[in-house]
PDB file of C-alpha atoms and ligand atoms in Angstrom:
ATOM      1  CA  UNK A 522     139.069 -23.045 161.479  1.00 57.00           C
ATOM      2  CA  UNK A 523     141.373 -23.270 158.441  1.00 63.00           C
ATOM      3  CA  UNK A 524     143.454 -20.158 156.935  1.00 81.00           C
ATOM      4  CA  UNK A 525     146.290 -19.763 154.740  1.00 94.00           C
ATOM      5  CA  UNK A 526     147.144 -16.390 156.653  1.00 94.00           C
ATOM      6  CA  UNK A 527     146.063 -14.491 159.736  1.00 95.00           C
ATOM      7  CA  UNK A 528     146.364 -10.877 161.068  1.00 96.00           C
ATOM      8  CA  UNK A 529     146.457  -9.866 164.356  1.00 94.00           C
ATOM      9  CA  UNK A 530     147.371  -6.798 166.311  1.00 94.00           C
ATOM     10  CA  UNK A 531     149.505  -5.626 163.558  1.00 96.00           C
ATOM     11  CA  UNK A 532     151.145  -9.202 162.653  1.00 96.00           C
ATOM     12  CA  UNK A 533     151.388 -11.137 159.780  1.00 97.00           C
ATOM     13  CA  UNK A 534     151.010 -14.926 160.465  1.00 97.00           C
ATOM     14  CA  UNK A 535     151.491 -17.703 157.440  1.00 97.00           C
ATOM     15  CA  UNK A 536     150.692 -20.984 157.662  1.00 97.00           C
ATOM     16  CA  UNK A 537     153.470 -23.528 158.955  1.00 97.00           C
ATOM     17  CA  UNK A 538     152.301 -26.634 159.264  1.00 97.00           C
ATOM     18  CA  UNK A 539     148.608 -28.297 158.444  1.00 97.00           C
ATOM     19  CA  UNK A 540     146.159 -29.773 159.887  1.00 97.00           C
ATOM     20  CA  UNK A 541     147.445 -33.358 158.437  1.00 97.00           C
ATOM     21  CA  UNK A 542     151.233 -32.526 158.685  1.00 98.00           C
ATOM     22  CA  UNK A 543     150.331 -31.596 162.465  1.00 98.00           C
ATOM     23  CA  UNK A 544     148.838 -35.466 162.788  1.00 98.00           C
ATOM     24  CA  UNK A 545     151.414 -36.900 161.190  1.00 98.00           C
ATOM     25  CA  UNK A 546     154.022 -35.317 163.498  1.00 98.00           C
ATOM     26  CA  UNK A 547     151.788 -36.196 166.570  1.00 98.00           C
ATOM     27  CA  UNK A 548     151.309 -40.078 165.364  1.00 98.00           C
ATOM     28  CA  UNK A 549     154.619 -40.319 165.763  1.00 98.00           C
ATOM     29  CA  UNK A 550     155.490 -38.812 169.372  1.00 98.00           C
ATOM     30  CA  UNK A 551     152.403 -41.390 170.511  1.00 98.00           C
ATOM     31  CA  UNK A 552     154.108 -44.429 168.814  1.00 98.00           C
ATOM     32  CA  UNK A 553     157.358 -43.587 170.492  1.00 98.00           C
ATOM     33  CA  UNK A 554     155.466 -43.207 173.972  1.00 98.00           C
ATOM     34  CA  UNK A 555     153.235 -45.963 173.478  1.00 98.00           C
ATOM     35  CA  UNK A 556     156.104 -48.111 173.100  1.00 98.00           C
ATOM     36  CA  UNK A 557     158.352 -47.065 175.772  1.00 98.00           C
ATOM     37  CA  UNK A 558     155.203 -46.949 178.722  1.00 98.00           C
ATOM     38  CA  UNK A 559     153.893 -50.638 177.202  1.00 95.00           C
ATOM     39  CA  UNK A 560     153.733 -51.933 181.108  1.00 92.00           C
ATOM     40  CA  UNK A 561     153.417 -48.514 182.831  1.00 97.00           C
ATOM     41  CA  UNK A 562     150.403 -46.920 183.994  1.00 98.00           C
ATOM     42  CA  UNK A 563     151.422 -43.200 182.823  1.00 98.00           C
ATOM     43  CA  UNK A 564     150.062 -40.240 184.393  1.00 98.00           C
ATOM     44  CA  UNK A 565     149.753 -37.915 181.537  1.00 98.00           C
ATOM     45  CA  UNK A 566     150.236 -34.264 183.059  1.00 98.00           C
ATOM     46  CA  UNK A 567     148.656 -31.793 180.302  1.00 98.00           C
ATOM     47  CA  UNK A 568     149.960 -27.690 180.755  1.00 96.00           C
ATOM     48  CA  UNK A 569     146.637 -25.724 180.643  1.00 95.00           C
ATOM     49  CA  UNK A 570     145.742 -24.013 178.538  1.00 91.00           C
ATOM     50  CA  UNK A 571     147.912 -24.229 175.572  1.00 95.00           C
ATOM     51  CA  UNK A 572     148.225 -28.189 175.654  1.00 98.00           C
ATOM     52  CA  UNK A 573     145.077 -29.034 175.797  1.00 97.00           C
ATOM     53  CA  UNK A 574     144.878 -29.549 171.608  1.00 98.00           C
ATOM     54  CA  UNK A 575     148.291 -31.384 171.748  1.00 98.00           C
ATOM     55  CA  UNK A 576     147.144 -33.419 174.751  1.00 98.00           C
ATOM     56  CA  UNK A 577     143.556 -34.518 173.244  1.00 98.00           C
ATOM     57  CA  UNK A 578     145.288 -35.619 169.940  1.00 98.00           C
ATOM     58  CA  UNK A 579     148.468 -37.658 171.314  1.00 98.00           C
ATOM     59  CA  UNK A 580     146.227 -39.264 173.870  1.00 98.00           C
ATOM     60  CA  UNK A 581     143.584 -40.775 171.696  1.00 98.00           C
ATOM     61  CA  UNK A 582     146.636 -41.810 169.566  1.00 98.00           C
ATOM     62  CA  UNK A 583     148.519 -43.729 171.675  1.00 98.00           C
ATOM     63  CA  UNK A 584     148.143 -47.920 171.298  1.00 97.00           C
ATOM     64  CA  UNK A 585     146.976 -50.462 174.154  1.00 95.00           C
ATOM     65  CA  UNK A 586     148.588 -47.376 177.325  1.00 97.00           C
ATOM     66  CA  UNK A 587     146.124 -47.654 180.684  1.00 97.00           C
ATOM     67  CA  UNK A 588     147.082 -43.879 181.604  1.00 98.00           C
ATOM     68  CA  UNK A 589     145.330 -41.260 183.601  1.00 98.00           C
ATOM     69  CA  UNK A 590     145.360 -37.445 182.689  1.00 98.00           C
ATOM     70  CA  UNK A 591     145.230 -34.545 184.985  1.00 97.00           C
ATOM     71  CA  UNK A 592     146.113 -30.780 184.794  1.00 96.00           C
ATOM     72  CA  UNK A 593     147.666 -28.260 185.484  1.00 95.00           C
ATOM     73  CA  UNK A 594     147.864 -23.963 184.711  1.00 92.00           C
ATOM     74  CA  UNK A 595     150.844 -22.127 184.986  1.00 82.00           C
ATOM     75  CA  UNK A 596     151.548 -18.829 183.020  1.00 74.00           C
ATOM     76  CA  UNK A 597     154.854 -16.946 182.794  1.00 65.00           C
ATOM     77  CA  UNK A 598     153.908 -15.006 179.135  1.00 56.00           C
ATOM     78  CA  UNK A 599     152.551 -12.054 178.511  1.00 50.00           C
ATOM     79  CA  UNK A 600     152.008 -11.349 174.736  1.00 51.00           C
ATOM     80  CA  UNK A 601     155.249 -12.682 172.577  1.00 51.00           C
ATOM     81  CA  UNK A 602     157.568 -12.598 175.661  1.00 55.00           C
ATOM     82  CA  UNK A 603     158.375 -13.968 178.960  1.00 58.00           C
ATOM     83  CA  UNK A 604     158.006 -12.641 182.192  1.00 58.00           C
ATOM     84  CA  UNK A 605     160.542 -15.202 184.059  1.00 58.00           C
ATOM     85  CA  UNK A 606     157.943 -15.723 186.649  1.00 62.00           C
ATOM     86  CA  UNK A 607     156.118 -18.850 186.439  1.00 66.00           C
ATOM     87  CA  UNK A 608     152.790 -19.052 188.658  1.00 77.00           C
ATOM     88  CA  UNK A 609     150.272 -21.727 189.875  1.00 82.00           C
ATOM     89  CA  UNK A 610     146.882 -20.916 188.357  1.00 87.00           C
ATOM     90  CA  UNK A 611     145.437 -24.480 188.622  1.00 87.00           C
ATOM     91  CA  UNK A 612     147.857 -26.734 190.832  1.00 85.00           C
ATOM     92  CA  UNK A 613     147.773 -30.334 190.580  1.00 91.00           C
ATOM     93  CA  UNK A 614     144.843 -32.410 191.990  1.00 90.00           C
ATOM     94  CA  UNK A 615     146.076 -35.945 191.498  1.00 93.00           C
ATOM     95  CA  UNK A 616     148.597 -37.713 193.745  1.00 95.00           C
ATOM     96  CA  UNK A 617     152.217 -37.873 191.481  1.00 97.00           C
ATOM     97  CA  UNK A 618     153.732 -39.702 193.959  1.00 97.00           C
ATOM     98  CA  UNK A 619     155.387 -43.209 192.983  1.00 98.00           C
ATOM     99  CA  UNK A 620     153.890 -42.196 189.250  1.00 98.00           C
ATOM    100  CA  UNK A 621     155.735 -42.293 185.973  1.00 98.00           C
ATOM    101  CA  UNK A 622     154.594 -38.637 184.954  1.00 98.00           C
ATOM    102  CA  UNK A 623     154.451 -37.091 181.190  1.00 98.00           C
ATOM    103  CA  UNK A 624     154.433 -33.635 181.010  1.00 98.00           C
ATOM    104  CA  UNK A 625     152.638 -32.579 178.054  1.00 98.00           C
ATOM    105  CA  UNK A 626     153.472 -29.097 176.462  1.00 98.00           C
ATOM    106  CA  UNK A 627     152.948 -27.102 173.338  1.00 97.00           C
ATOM    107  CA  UNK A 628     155.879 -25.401 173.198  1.00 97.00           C
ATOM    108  CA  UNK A 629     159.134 -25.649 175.156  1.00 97.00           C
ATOM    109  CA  UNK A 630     160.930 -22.031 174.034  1.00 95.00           C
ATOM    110  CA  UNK A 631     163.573 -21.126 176.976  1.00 92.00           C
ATOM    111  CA  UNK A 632     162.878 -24.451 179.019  1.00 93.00           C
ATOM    112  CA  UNK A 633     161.329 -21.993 182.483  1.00 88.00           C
ATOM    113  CA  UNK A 634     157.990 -23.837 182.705  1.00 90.00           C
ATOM    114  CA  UNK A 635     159.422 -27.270 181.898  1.00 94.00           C
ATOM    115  CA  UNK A 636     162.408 -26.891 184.522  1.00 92.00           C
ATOM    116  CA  UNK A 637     160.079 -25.516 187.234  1.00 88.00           C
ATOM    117  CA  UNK A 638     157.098 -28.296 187.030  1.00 93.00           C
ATOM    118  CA  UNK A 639     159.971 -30.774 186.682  1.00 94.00           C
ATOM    119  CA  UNK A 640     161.484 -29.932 190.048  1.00 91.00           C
ATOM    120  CA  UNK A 641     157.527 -29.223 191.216  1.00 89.00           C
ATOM    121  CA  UNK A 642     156.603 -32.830 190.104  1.00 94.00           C
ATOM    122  CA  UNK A 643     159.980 -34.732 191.735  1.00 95.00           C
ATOM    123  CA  UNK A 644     159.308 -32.815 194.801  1.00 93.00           C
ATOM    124  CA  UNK A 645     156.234 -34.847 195.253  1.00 94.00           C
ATOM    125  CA  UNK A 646     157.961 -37.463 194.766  1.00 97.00           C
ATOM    126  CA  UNK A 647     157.388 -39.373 191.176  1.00 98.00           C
ATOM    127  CA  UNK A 648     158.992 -41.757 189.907  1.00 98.00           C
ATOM    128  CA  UNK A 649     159.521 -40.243 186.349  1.00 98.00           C
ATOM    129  CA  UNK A 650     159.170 -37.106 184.529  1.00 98.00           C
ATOM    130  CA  UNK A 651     159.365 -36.774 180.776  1.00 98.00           C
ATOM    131  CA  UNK A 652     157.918 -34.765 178.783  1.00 98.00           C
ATOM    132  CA  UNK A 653     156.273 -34.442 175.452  1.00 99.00           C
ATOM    133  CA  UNK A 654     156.340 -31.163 173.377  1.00 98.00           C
ATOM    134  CA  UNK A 655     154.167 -30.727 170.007  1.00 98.00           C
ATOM    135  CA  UNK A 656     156.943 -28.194 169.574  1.00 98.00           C
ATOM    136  CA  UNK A 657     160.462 -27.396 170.410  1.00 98.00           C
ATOM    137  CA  UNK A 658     162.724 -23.957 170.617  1.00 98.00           C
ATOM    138  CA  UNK A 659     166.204 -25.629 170.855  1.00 98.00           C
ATOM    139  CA  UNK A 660     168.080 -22.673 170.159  1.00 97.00           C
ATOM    140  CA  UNK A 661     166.578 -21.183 173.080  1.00 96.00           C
ATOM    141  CA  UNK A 662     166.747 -23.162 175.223  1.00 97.00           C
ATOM    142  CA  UNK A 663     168.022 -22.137 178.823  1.00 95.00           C
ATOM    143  CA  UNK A 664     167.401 -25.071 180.843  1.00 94.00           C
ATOM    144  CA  UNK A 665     168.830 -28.141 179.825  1.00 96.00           C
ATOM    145  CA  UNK A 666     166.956 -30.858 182.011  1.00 96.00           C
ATOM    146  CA  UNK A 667     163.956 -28.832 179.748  1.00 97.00           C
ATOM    147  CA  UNK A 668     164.964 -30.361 176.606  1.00 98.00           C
ATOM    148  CA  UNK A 669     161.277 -32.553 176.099  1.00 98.00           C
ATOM    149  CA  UNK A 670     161.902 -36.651 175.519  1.00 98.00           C
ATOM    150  CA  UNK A 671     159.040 -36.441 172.860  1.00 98.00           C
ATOM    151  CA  UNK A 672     159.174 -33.573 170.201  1.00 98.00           C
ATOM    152  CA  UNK A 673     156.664 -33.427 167.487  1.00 98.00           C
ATOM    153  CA  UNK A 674     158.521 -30.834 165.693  1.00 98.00           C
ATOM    154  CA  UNK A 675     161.966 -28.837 166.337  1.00 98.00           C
ATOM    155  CA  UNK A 676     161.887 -24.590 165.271  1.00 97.00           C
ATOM    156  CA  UNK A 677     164.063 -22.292 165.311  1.00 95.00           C
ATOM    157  CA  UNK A 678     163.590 -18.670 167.363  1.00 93.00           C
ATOM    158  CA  UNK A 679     160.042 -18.063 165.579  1.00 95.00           C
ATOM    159  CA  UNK A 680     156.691 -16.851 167.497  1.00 96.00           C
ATOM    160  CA  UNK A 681     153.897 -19.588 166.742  1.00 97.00           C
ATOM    161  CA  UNK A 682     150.221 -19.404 166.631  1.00 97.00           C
ATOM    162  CA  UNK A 683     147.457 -21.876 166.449  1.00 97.00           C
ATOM    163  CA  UNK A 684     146.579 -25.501 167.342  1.00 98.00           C
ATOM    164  CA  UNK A 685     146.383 -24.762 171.286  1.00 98.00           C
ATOM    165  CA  UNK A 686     148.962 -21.927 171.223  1.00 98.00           C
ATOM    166  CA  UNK A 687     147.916 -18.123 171.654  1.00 96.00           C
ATOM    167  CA  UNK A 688     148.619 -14.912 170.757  1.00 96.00           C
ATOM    168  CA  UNK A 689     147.381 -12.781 173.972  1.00 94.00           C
ATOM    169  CA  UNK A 690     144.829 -15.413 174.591  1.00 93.00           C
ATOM    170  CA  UNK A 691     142.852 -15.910 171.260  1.00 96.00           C
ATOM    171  CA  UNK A 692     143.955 -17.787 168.474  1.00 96.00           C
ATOM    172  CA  UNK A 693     144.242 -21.147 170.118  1.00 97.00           C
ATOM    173  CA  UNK A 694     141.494 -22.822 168.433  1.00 96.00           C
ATOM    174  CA  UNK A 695     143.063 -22.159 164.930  1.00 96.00           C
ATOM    175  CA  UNK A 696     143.515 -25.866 163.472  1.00 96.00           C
ATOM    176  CA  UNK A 697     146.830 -25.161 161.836  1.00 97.00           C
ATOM    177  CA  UNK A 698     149.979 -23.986 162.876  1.00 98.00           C
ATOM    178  CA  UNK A 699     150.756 -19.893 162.113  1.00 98.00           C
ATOM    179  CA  UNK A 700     154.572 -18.445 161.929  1.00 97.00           C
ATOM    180  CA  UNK A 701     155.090 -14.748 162.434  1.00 97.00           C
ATOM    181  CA  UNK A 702     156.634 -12.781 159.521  1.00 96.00           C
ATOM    182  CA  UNK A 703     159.003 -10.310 160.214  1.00 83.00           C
TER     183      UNK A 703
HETATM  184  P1  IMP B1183     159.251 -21.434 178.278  1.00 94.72           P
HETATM  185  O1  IMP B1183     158.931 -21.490 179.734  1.00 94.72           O
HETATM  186  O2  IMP B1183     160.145 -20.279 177.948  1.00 94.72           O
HETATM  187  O3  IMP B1183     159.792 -22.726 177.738  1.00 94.72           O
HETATM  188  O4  IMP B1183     157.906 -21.102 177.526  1.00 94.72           O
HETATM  189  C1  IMP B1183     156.897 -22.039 177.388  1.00 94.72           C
HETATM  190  C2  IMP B1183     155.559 -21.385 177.226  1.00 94.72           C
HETATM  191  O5  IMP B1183     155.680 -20.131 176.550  1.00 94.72           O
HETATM  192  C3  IMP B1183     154.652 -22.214 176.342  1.00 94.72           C
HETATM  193  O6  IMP B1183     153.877 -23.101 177.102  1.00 94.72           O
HETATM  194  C4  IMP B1183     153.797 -21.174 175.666  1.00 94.72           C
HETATM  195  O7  IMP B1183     152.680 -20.877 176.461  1.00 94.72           O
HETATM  196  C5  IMP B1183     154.667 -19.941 175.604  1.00 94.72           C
HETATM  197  N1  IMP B1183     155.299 -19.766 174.292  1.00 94.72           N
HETATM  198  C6  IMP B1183     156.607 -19.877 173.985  1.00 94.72           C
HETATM  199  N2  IMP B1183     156.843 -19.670 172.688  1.00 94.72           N
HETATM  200  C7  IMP B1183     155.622 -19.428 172.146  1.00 94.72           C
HETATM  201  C8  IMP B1183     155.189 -19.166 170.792  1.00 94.72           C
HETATM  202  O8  IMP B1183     155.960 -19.122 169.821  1.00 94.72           O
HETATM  203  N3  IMP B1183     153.852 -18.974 170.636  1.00 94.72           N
HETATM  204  C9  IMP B1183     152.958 -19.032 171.658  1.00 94.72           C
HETATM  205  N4  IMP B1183     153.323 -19.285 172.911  1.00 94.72           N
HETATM  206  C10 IMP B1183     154.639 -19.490 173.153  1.00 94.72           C
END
């Protein structure tokens, strides 16, 4: 579903970034990962449920990676803000263990979720953590071992819609990328 603009709840949303500016930014995170896990076996470690449009595009991009995928749910918003609380909705089901793991995101804003699974996902002992964000809140960023490896696209202190990422649950399946106006 394509729109220039969206309402919702009393917000204005305008279109950011296309459906082929969106590719274009993904293509690229999956050539840099493709080339730095060329012998690995990556275990690919998608952030339900925002990630899941991210994840399905930068898999099927990346070039000649064996890799398995698993998830994972964890949820700390509530509307546009954080509740600095991050639970376990779906925990992991795969052994991380001796694994190079890639957390995949769709947005890294203060860092909370990233810095948590992080120290989650070494305590189990893998080998590796990165991550890979479609997007990326440096100027808000709190934690600094949050700051993703792979970034599709930096943006500064703006609330996002669209392409995986909600607005109190709906909007994720809109196939561009929305920025609130104030
Ligand atoms: P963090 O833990 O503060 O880094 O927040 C990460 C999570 O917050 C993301 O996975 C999103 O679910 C949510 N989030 C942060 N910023 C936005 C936004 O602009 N739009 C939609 N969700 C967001």
């Amino acid at each position: 579903m394509i729109m220039r603009s969206i309402d919702e709840q009393g917000y204005h949303f305008e279109e950011w970034l296309t459906p082929a500016q969106i590719a274009k930014d993904v293509q690229q995170v999956a050539e840099q990962i493709s080339a730095d896990y060329k012998n690995k076996e990556p275990l690919f470690v998608v952030v339900l449920n925002g990630a899941f449009v991210f994840a399905s595009d930068l898999l099927r991009a990346l070039k000649d990676i064996r890799c398995e995928v698993t998830f994972i749910r964890v949820s700390s918003y509530f509307g546009m803000s954080t509740t600095g609380q991050l639970q376990f909705i779906v925990p992991l089901q795969q052994v991380v263990e001796n694994r190079d793991v890639i957390i995949v995101e769709d947005i890294v804003d203060t860092g909370l979720t990233i810095h948590q699974l992080k120290a989650h996902l070494r305590g189990l002992g893998a080998s590796s953590v990165k991550v890979a964000s479609m997007l990326f809140k440096p100027n808000k960023l709190e934690y600094e071992d949050a700051r993703p490896d792979y970034v599709g696209r930096e943006i500064s202190d703006e609330f996002v819609i669209g392409y995986g990422l909600d607005f109190d649950g709906f909007l994720r399946n809109l196939g561009s990328i929305y920025k609130v106006q104030e």
